[in-house]
Amino acid sequence: MEQPLSGMRVLEVGGTIAVAAATKQFSDFGAEVIKIEPPAGGELRRTPPFADDRPHLDTGAYHLALDTGKRSLVLDVETPSGREVLGRLCSGAQLLFLQLPPEAAGRVLGVADSESGPSTVAISPHGLDGPYAGRVENDMSMFAWTTRMYRHAVEADGEPLRYAPNVATMQVGATAAAVGFGAAWGQAHDGTRRHVDVSGVEALAGNVDTGYVDWVLLGTERRARGRMTENYPIGNYACRDGYVMFAATLGPQFQRLCTAIGHPELVDDPRFNEPIAKSQHWADFMEFLGPWLDARTRSEVFHEMQAHRVMVAPVLDMSEVTEDPQAKARGSFVTVEQPLVGPVTIHGAPFQMEEAWEARPSPRLGEHGTEILDALGYGRDEQIALFRAGVTG
Amino acid sequence: MAGVRIVDLAEVHAGPLGATLLADLGADVIKVESYPRNSLTRPLRPDARVADGPGPPYERTAPQTQSNRNKRFVALNIRAGPGADVLHRLLDSADVLVEGYAAGTIQRLGFSWDVVHERHPRLTMISMPAWGVRGPYFGYVALGSGVEGTTGHLRARGLPAGGVEDIASTVATDASAPLAVAFASIAALRRREETGEGSFIDLSHAEAFSWYLAGLLGEEVLAGRRYRGQGNADPYVVPHGCYRASGDGPGGSGHWVAIAAETDAQWAGLASLLGHPEWADDGHPWASIAGRLAGRIEIDGILASFVRGRDRWEVADVVQRAGAIAAPVLEPSAMLASPQLQARSWFVPVMHRYLGERLMPGFLTRVAPDAPAWERPAGLVGEHNEEVLSELGYAPAAIAALRAAGVIGDGYGGAGPPAAATAKAGRPRPGRDGGAPPGR
């Protein structure tokens, strides 16, 4: 069986994390992805961390994880010569992903704009038009616009916080991939080229984990609230070897939790059996739950509670996630032999489908320039001229 | 996605929003809601947090409203023989089935992949329990907050000196799983063009999200370092953080501005704005990135003083004009004031029978020439029972019989429209467990 996306050609322009995240989804499921990179490598290859903390365009974690299986062509699309090459690439492609400042994006979109051209997906922080279209943002400032930061403050009056670095940016890339795939599917069936304009702010604010819909429906603006002691248990609780995350406040969940800790009678205890009384007796309840947790590891809490169908999960360090029994059984992580670095463990498929997904090594900057230009019909004299003029690299 | 039919059997956010994203692109999505057991996002409790308005409270919850536009709604008891027949007829006409029960539940309901694939060979089935179907956590239940705990992300948020207790829960995995649902659906449709058959997709919320953590995993496996929450700081960029501005935010919080200068040019712009262009001149220690890293605390203090007492929008505007990175940190109500979102007409006025007109968030992306439209608000329980069953070939009398037998319905717990009164058998008891729990 072929990979589900084999036969598709996808182009990536801009060298950013978001655009590389978008095309990775195509590459690992079998599409041919040509990564068109600026001569200096771009954001993705420059973002830390790096193998052994030695910064290098070919050894960064984002490059090794997100450029899997792609072919790399260095091409300055800011020159007419570069755009002529891009035009030839476009005529055989189904999708073009790009992230560039608005004017440069416009020029690249112009190249793709022919009847045989691909559908296009342009990623930017604010979209291609509007008063902020030219603004430069980063992972943090883009996130600030989306209402999510306040929810992630540690204290009610403390500094609002972003997710871990680049997680929001990755979500923008994944959004572009999903909608872009829809556009390509549509074009294959109705012949209509589609143009997708992905504003990072809109992609994040239109998804869940914002507070906007709560506010527009309920009038409440949820803030960080620290330990919840009105309704419980919810949030992170210490046990013997770390923390577990509870979401067991509601009737049946709370009832099962009381059973799991050997105190089913607490459900009918007047301190806990209705919301107002319960909100005043968190400390009393912890006299039962606290010692039970203290006597158990995260794993024991998890399995014993889940046997009673209580929503609880272990809080794992990044150093522990690859050893998680579920991850190991499912192959949630894979090891790729990367030519310059050796074996590198990265995350596996975003969903599991038979014989569908494979992570191949990431290309060195410009690794496939000659073979790509050969296939496009450029003679060696033309290739030398392009190189000498600094258009390729 | 016109011509593609999706059956959404999922609850809460992840599966439903995934189906909605396909609906936004033209797919015909039919949501089959559990009946007579109500879903988690349709609470019957009198103290449930719902919007003001007429009609049953379970029609006015935020998650139900947010993640279910552009679908038709059927409420069906698939445990009952005739209800299972309705679902099979629906699956005959469908391309993708999305279900999010705890692993094992769908088998007990009689819709295992083996059964589904045998009877509907062209149908793709996406099963999406919290940690996926296969593996030792089979049957385990979680919300997004719990899934995040096992990915490593929860432990990588928060402040360097803060306690783990204080790290707020997120539903970040509920935002990533829908994107995987949409992508997986189209991948399976494409494969079907080769094989003629549907695919089984085992979608773990943890895996759909975890690859966003490429950098954090790289800290461990490439640099050999334990990554811990660093707040908004970036170890390689100064300044990079949020600074308190004037004014009060929600719940007694302040207003804040996010500011960063990643390059020498951005720093030079910021230095000029601060009245000290010489801080970017050759020879000044802060002119170089290395010098700014060494001066982190002092530079942070200077920016904090500059921002204090000023309006967050104004600060963001002047810093942006000076050539550096800045954004006001917005709470929901403030997002409406964004000149950018206004200029792009991002918010969408949506009329809902019980909620009235509300300004809902816009689409995740713009698409031309056929832009997504909010054609249907989140549906009411069983709103399209007749329409959908008629299309499947059920005569009016047969539909009436199904309703009388409690196989379909349009209300829960006796609080719904009149038809609910006929659904006596197996009515869920408020506040109690009404059967197999959803995986989500």
Short mmCIF file of C-alpha atoms in Angstrom, two decimals, chain A:
data_model
loop_
_atom_site.label_atom_id
_atom_site.label_comp_id
_atom_site.label_asym_id
_atom_site.label_seq_id
_atom_site.Cartn_x
_atom_site.Cartn_y
_atom_site.Cartn_z
CA MET A 1 0.00 0.00 0.00
CA GLU A 2 1.28 3.45 -0.87
CA GLN A 3 1.42 6.22 1.67
CA PRO A 4 -1.86 8.17 1.55
CA LEU A 5 -0.30 11.37 0.22
CA SER A 6 2.09 9.85 -2.28
CA GLY A 7 1.93 11.55 -5.64
CA MET A 8 1.32 14.98 -4.12
CA ARG A 9 3.89 17.75 -4.50
CA VAL A 10 3.95 20.49 -1.88
CA LEU A 11 6.15 23.60 -1.86
CA GLU A 12 7.29 25.44 1.24
CA VAL A 13 8.60 29.02 1.11
CA GLY A 14 9.85 31.20 3.94
CA GLY A 15 11.82 28.91 6.25
CA THR A 16 9.74 29.63 9.35
CA ILE A 17 8.66 27.24 12.08
CA ALA A 18 4.97 27.57 11.20
CA VAL A 19 5.42 26.88 7.51
CA ALA A 20 7.73 23.92 8.19
CA ALA A 21 5.23 22.50 10.70
CA ALA A 22 2.53 22.75 8.03
CA THR A 23 4.45 20.90 5.33
CA LYS A 24 5.83 18.25 7.69
CA GLN A 25 2.32 16.83 7.84
CA PHE A 26 2.45 16.26 4.10
CA SER A 27 6.00 14.95 3.95
CA ASP A 28 5.63 12.28 6.62
CA PHE A 29 2.40 10.98 5.03
CA GLY A 30 4.08 10.53 1.69
CA ALA A 31 3.96 13.78 -0.29
CA GLU A 32 7.04 15.15 -2.00
CA VAL A 33 7.83 18.39 -0.14
CA ILE A 34 10.30 20.84 -1.61
CA LYS A 35 11.57 23.23 1.01
CA ILE A 36 12.59 26.48 -0.64
CA GLU A 37 14.92 28.20 1.76
CA PRO A 38 16.53 31.59 2.00
CA PRO A 39 20.33 31.47 1.59
CA ALA A 40 20.83 32.21 5.30
CA GLY A 41 18.63 29.34 6.36
CA GLY A 42 15.61 31.03 7.93
CA GLU A 43 13.99 31.03 11.35
CA LEU A 44 13.45 27.28 11.60
CA ARG A 45 17.10 26.33 11.23
CA ARG A 46 18.19 29.11 13.62
CA THR A 47 15.85 28.33 16.48
CA PRO A 48 17.45 26.59 19.48
CA PRO A 49 18.10 24.09 20.90
CA PHE A 50 20.96 22.53 18.91
CA ALA A 51 22.81 19.24 19.23
CA ASP A 52 25.36 19.66 22.04
CA ASP A 53 24.53 23.39 22.15
CA ARG A 54 26.63 24.03 19.01
CA PRO A 55 24.50 26.28 16.80
CA HIS A 56 24.46 24.99 13.24
CA LEU A 57 21.90 25.28 10.44
CA ASP A 58 21.64 21.51 10.08
CA THR A 59 21.51 20.38 13.73
CA GLY A 60 18.67 22.30 15.40
CA ALA A 61 15.82 20.46 17.11
CA TYR A 62 13.13 22.17 15.04
CA HIS A 63 14.89 21.43 11.78
CA LEU A 64 15.52 17.79 12.72
CA ALA A 65 11.91 17.29 13.85
CA LEU A 66 9.99 19.31 11.26
CA ASP A 67 11.96 18.96 8.02
CA THR A 68 11.77 15.16 7.96
CA GLY A 69 11.81 13.71 4.47
CA LYS A 70 11.79 17.08 2.70
CA ARG A 71 14.08 18.12 -0.13
CA SER A 72 15.93 21.40 0.32
CA LEU A 73 16.51 24.02 -2.36
CA VAL A 74 18.16 27.31 -1.49
CA LEU A 75 16.49 29.99 -3.56
CA ASP A 76 16.21 33.75 -3.15
CA VAL A 77 12.58 34.35 -4.11
CA GLU A 78 13.16 38.08 -3.70
CA THR A 79 14.89 38.11 -7.09
CA PRO A 80 13.22 37.76 -10.52
CA SER A 81 15.55 34.84 -11.30
CA GLY A 82 14.48 33.09 -8.13
CA ARG A 83 10.82 33.62 -8.89
CA GLU A 84 11.31 32.20 -12.39
CA VAL A 85 12.58 28.97 -10.80
CA LEU A 86 9.68 29.04 -8.36
CA GLY A 87 7.26 29.37 -11.27
CA ARG A 88 8.54 26.17 -12.85
CA LEU A 89 8.20 24.37 -9.50
CA CYS A 90 4.64 25.63 -9.11
CA SER A 91 3.40 24.11 -12.34
CA GLY A 92 3.82 20.59 -10.96
CA ALA A 93 2.63 21.29 -7.43
CA GLN A 94 -0.73 20.89 -5.69
CA LEU A 95 -0.03 23.19 -2.75
CA LEU A 96 2.22 26.13 -1.94
CA PHE A 97 2.74 27.13 1.70
CA LEU A 98 4.50 30.40 2.39
CA GLN A 99 5.31 32.76 5.23
CA LEU A 100 6.78 36.08 4.13
CA PRO A 101 6.12 39.77 4.84
CA PRO A 102 2.99 40.95 2.96
CA GLU A 103 4.66 42.49 -0.11
CA ALA A 104 7.03 39.60 -0.62
CA ALA A 105 4.14 37.21 -0.08
CA GLY A 106 2.21 39.04 -2.77
CA ARG A 107 5.03 38.58 -5.27
CA VAL A 108 5.29 34.85 -4.55
CA LEU A 109 1.52 34.43 -4.78
CA GLY A 110 1.71 36.20 -8.14
CA VAL A 111 4.12 33.54 -9.40
CA ALA A 112 1.73 30.77 -8.38
CA ASP A 113 -1.21 32.49 -10.00
CA SER A 114 -1.70 30.54 -13.21
CA GLU A 115 -4.32 28.05 -14.30
CA SER A 116 -2.01 25.12 -13.71
CA GLY A 117 -0.76 26.58 -10.42
CA PRO A 118 -1.25 25.17 -6.95
CA SER A 119 -3.69 26.25 -4.28
CA THR A 120 -1.89 28.53 -1.85
CA VAL A 121 -1.67 28.90 1.91
CA ALA A 122 -0.13 32.12 3.23
CA ILE A 123 0.76 32.16 6.92
CA SER A 124 1.38 35.41 8.82
CA PRO A 125 0.79 36.74 12.33
CA HIS A 126 -2.11 39.03 11.40
CA GLY A 127 -3.19 38.03 7.87
CA LEU A 128 -2.31 39.56 4.53
CA ASP A 129 -4.45 42.70 4.84
CA GLY A 130 -5.60 45.12 7.52
CA PRO A 131 -3.75 47.76 9.54
CA TYR A 132 -1.48 45.24 11.31
CA ALA A 133 -0.58 43.19 8.24
CA GLY A 134 2.98 44.54 8.26
CA ARG A 135 3.60 44.04 11.97
CA VAL A 136 6.41 41.80 13.09
CA GLU A 137 5.39 39.47 15.89
CA ASN A 138 6.90 36.46 17.58
CA ASP A 139 5.47 33.41 19.33
CA MET A 140 4.82 35.39 22.53
CA SER A 141 3.37 38.59 21.06
CA MET A 142 1.13 36.72 18.63
CA PHE A 143 -0.19 34.70 21.56
CA ALA A 144 -0.85 37.89 23.55
CA TRP A 145 -3.58 38.89 21.09
CA THR A 146 -5.55 35.65 21.49
CA THR A 147 -6.85 35.97 25.11
CA ARG A 148 -5.06 32.84 26.16
CA MET A 149 -2.28 34.43 28.18
CA TYR A 150 -4.45 35.63 31.04
CA ARG A 151 -5.73 32.12 31.56
CA HIS A 152 -2.21 30.90 32.05
CA ALA A 153 -1.04 33.37 34.66
CA VAL A 154 0.20 31.77 37.84
CA GLU A 155 -1.33 34.32 40.22
CA ALA A 156 -4.52 36.29 39.77
CA ASP A 157 -2.60 39.56 39.51
CA GLY A 158 0.60 38.08 38.10
CA GLU A 159 2.24 38.15 34.70
CA PRO A 160 0.14 36.51 31.99
CA LEU A 161 2.04 33.61 30.44
CA ARG A 162 2.45 32.03 27.05
CA TYR A 163 2.56 28.32 26.39
CA ALA A 164 6.05 26.80 26.25
CA PRO A 165 8.12 28.39 23.44
CA ASN A 166 6.73 28.00 19.91
CA VAL A 167 3.83 25.75 20.88
CA ALA A 168 1.34 28.38 19.69
CA THR A 169 3.33 28.84 16.48
CA MET A 170 3.20 25.09 15.86
CA GLN A 171 -0.57 25.14 16.26
CA VAL A 172 -0.77 27.83 13.58
CA GLY A 173 1.24 25.58 11.26
CA ALA A 174 -1.00 22.59 11.99
CA THR A 175 -4.05 24.75 11.24
CA ALA A 176 -2.57 25.76 7.90
CA ALA A 177 -1.88 22.11 7.08
CA ALA A 178 -5.45 20.97 7.76
CA VAL A 179 -7.15 23.75 5.82
CA GLY A 180 -4.56 23.64 3.05
CA PHE A 181 -5.17 19.92 2.62
CA GLY A 182 -8.87 20.70 2.27
CA ALA A 183 -8.06 23.24 -0.44
CA ALA A 184 -5.94 20.72 -2.34
CA TRP A 185 -8.68 18.08 -2.06
CA GLY A 186 -11.15 20.59 -3.43
CA GLN A 187 -8.93 21.58 -6.33
CA ALA A 188 -8.37 17.94 -7.26
CA HIS A 189 -12.13 17.42 -7.46
CA ASP A 190 -13.57 20.67 -8.80
CA GLY A 191 -10.56 22.28 -10.45
CA THR A 192 -10.87 25.46 -8.39
CA ARG A 193 -7.61 26.91 -7.08
CA ARG A 194 -8.12 28.16 -3.57
CA HIS A 195 -6.23 30.70 -1.52
CA VAL A 196 -5.99 30.32 2.23
CA ASP A 197 -4.96 33.32 4.33
CA VAL A 198 -3.89 32.11 7.76
CA SER A 199 -3.62 34.82 10.39
CA GLY A 200 -1.90 33.27 13.38
CA VAL A 201 -3.95 35.39 15.76
CA GLU A 202 -7.21 34.27 14.15
CA ALA A 203 -6.15 30.61 13.95
CA LEU A 204 -5.47 30.65 17.69
CA ALA A 205 -8.36 32.87 18.78
CA GLY A 206 -10.89 30.91 16.70
CA ASN A 207 -9.93 27.60 18.29
CA VAL A 208 -10.67 26.43 21.82
CA ASP A 209 -8.62 27.20 24.93
CA THR A 210 -9.46 30.88 24.68
CA GLY A 211 -11.87 32.59 27.01
CA TYR A 212 -13.77 34.44 24.32
CA VAL A 213 -16.84 32.23 23.95
CA ASP A 214 -17.19 31.97 27.73
CA TRP A 215 -17.21 35.72 27.86
CA VAL A 216 -19.63 36.31 25.03
CA LEU A 217 -22.07 33.75 26.42
CA LEU A 218 -21.61 33.94 30.17
CA GLY A 219 -20.09 37.37 30.67
CA THR A 220 -17.22 35.95 32.67
CA GLU A 221 -13.54 36.47 32.00
CA ARG A 222 -11.73 33.61 33.58
CA ARG A 223 -8.44 34.36 35.23
CA ALA A 224 -5.80 32.23 36.76
CA ARG A 225 -7.11 31.20 40.11
CA GLY A 226 -4.38 29.14 41.72
CA ARG A 227 -5.56 26.19 43.79
CA MET A 228 -9.29 25.60 43.41
CA THR A 229 -10.73 24.96 46.87
CA GLU A 230 -14.40 25.68 46.14
CA ASN A 231 -14.95 22.71 43.92
CA TYR A 232 -12.37 19.93 43.97
CA PRO A 233 -10.25 18.09 43.24
CA ILE A 234 -9.10 19.83 40.07
CA GLY A 235 -5.55 20.78 39.11
CA ASN A 236 -2.16 19.54 40.20
CA TYR A 237 -1.82 17.64 43.48
CA ALA A 238 1.40 16.35 44.97
CA CYS A 239 1.86 12.64 45.57
CA ARG A 240 4.89 10.56 46.52
CA ASP A 241 7.08 11.12 43.47
CA GLY A 242 5.62 14.21 41.81
CA TYR A 243 2.26 15.54 40.77
CA VAL A 244 -0.96 14.26 39.31
CA MET A 245 -3.58 16.31 37.46
CA PHE A 246 -7.17 15.85 38.62
CA ALA A 247 -10.43 16.77 36.91
CA ALA A 248 -12.82 15.06 39.29
CA THR A 249 -15.09 17.72 40.71
CA LEU A 250 -18.44 16.74 39.24
CA GLY A 251 -20.96 14.42 40.94
CA PRO A 252 -20.11 11.01 39.48
CA GLN A 253 -16.38 11.77 39.29
CA PHE A 254 -16.27 12.89 42.92
CA GLN A 255 -18.29 9.88 43.98
CA ARG A 256 -15.91 7.46 42.28
CA LEU A 257 -12.91 9.26 43.70
CA CYS A 258 -14.24 8.88 47.24
CA THR A 259 -14.72 5.17 46.55
CA ALA A 260 -11.22 4.89 45.11
CA ILE A 261 -9.61 6.31 48.26
CA GLY A 262 -11.65 3.94 50.44
CA HIS A 263 -14.12 6.53 51.76
CA PRO A 264 -17.36 6.11 49.84
CA GLU A 265 -19.19 7.54 52.85
CA LEU A 266 -17.80 11.02 52.13
CA VAL A 267 -20.25 11.45 49.26
CA ASP A 268 -23.07 11.65 51.77
CA ASP A 269 -21.07 13.55 54.39
CA PRO A 270 -22.80 16.90 55.05
CA ARG A 271 -19.46 18.66 54.57
CA PHE A 272 -19.20 17.51 50.96
CA ASN A 273 -22.66 16.52 49.78
CA GLU A 274 -23.79 19.86 48.38
CA PRO A 275 -21.87 22.67 46.64
CA ILE A 276 -21.86 25.37 49.33
CA ALA A 277 -20.82 23.05 52.15
CA LYS A 278 -18.22 21.43 49.89
CA SER A 279 -16.72 24.82 49.05
CA GLN A 280 -16.03 25.40 52.76
CA HIS A 281 -14.36 22.08 53.55
CA TRP A 282 -11.45 21.59 51.20
CA ALA A 283 -9.01 21.28 54.10
CA ASP A 284 -11.21 18.61 55.68
CA PHE A 285 -11.29 16.68 52.44
CA MET A 286 -7.52 16.86 52.11
CA GLU A 287 -7.27 14.97 55.41
CA PHE A 288 -8.59 12.01 53.44
CA LEU A 289 -7.09 12.61 50.00
CA GLY A 290 -3.69 13.98 51.13
CA PRO A 291 -2.41 10.89 52.97
CA TRP A 292 -3.75 8.62 50.24
CA LEU A 293 -1.74 10.56 47.66
CA ASP A 294 1.35 10.77 49.89
CA ALA A 295 1.45 6.98 50.06
CA ARG A 296 1.39 6.50 46.29
CA THR A 297 3.47 7.23 43.23
CA ARG A 298 2.01 9.04 40.22
CA SER A 299 1.70 5.74 38.43
CA GLU A 300 -0.13 4.12 41.33
CA VAL A 301 -2.52 7.04 41.68
CA PHE A 302 -3.17 6.96 37.94
CA HIS A 303 -3.92 3.28 37.62
CA GLU A 304 -5.85 2.91 40.89
CA MET A 305 -8.01 5.94 40.17
CA GLN A 306 -8.58 5.04 36.51
CA ALA A 307 -9.75 1.60 37.64
CA HIS A 308 -12.63 3.60 39.15
CA ARG A 309 -12.85 5.75 35.99
CA VAL A 310 -11.68 8.88 37.80
CA MET A 311 -10.18 11.54 35.54
CA VAL A 312 -6.62 11.84 36.76
CA ALA A 313 -3.29 11.73 34.95
CA PRO A 314 0.38 11.79 35.90
CA VAL A 315 2.29 15.03 35.33
CA LEU A 316 5.39 13.94 33.42
CA ASP A 317 8.68 15.70 32.77
CA MET A 318 9.97 15.89 29.22
CA SER A 319 12.64 13.43 30.39
CA GLU A 320 9.92 10.91 31.23
CA VAL A 321 7.56 11.14 28.27
CA THR A 322 9.48 8.72 26.07
CA GLU A 323 9.36 6.08 28.83
CA ASP A 324 5.63 6.41 29.42
CA PRO A 325 4.20 2.88 28.97
CA GLN A 326 1.44 4.09 26.66
CA ALA A 327 3.89 6.01 24.47
CA LYS A 328 6.21 2.98 24.28
CA ALA A 329 3.42 0.56 23.43
CA ARG A 330 2.09 2.84 20.71
CA GLY A 331 5.37 3.98 19.25
CA SER A 332 4.60 7.61 20.03
CA PHE A 333 8.29 8.42 19.55
CA VAL A 334 10.57 7.35 16.75
CA THR A 335 14.31 7.51 16.20
CA VAL A 336 15.60 8.93 12.95
CA GLU A 337 19.18 8.43 11.79
CA GLN A 338 20.19 12.00 10.95
CA PRO A 339 23.40 12.06 8.87
CA LEU A 340 25.14 14.89 10.73
CA VAL A 341 23.91 14.14 14.23
CA GLY A 342 23.31 10.40 14.50
CA PRO A 343 20.15 8.83 15.91
CA VAL A 344 17.68 11.46 17.14
CA THR A 345 14.42 10.75 18.98
CA ILE A 346 11.48 12.81 17.78
CA HIS A 347 7.70 12.67 18.19
CA GLY A 348 5.89 10.16 16.00
CA ALA A 349 2.71 10.38 13.95
CA PRO A 350 -0.03 12.83 15.01
CA PHE A 351 -2.53 10.03 14.37
CA GLN A 352 -2.07 6.35 13.65
CA MET A 353 -3.12 4.95 10.30
CA GLU A 354 -1.82 1.73 8.81
CA GLU A 355 1.37 2.08 6.73
CA ALA A 356 0.78 5.79 6.39
CA TRP A 357 3.48 7.67 8.25
CA GLU A 358 7.24 7.64 8.15
CA ALA A 359 9.85 10.14 9.34
CA ARG A 360 12.89 10.25 7.07
CA PRO A 361 16.05 12.27 7.70
CA SER A 362 15.97 16.06 7.39
CA PRO A 363 17.96 17.61 4.52
CA ARG A 364 21.09 19.72 4.85
CA LEU A 365 20.57 23.31 3.72
CA GLY A 366 20.47 23.21 -0.09
CA GLU A 367 21.13 19.47 -0.22
CA HIS A 368 18.91 18.81 -3.22
CA GLY A 369 19.56 21.96 -5.25
CA THR A 370 21.29 20.33 -8.19
CA GLU A 371 18.86 17.44 -8.58
CA ILE A 372 15.82 19.71 -8.33
CA LEU A 373 17.20 22.18 -10.87
CA ASP A 374 18.24 19.30 -13.17
CA ALA A 375 14.71 17.93 -13.05
CA LEU A 376 13.28 21.36 -13.88
CA GLY A 377 15.41 21.38 -17.01
CA TYR A 378 18.07 23.91 -16.03
CA GLY A 379 21.37 23.25 -17.77
CA ARG A 380 24.56 23.32 -15.74
CA ASP A 381 25.56 26.67 -17.24
CA GLU A 382 22.26 28.14 -16.06
CA GLN A 383 22.71 26.58 -12.64
CA ILE A 384 26.20 28.04 -12.34
CA ALA A 385 24.87 31.44 -13.35
CA LEU A 386 22.10 31.27 -10.73
CA PHE A 387 24.61 30.24 -8.08
CA ARG A 388 27.13 32.91 -9.04
CA ALA A 389 24.43 35.57 -8.81
CA GLY A 390 23.54 34.41 -5.30
CA VAL A 391 20.06 33.24 -6.28
CA THR A 392 20.69 29.63 -5.30
CA GLY A 393 23.08 28.25 -2.74
#
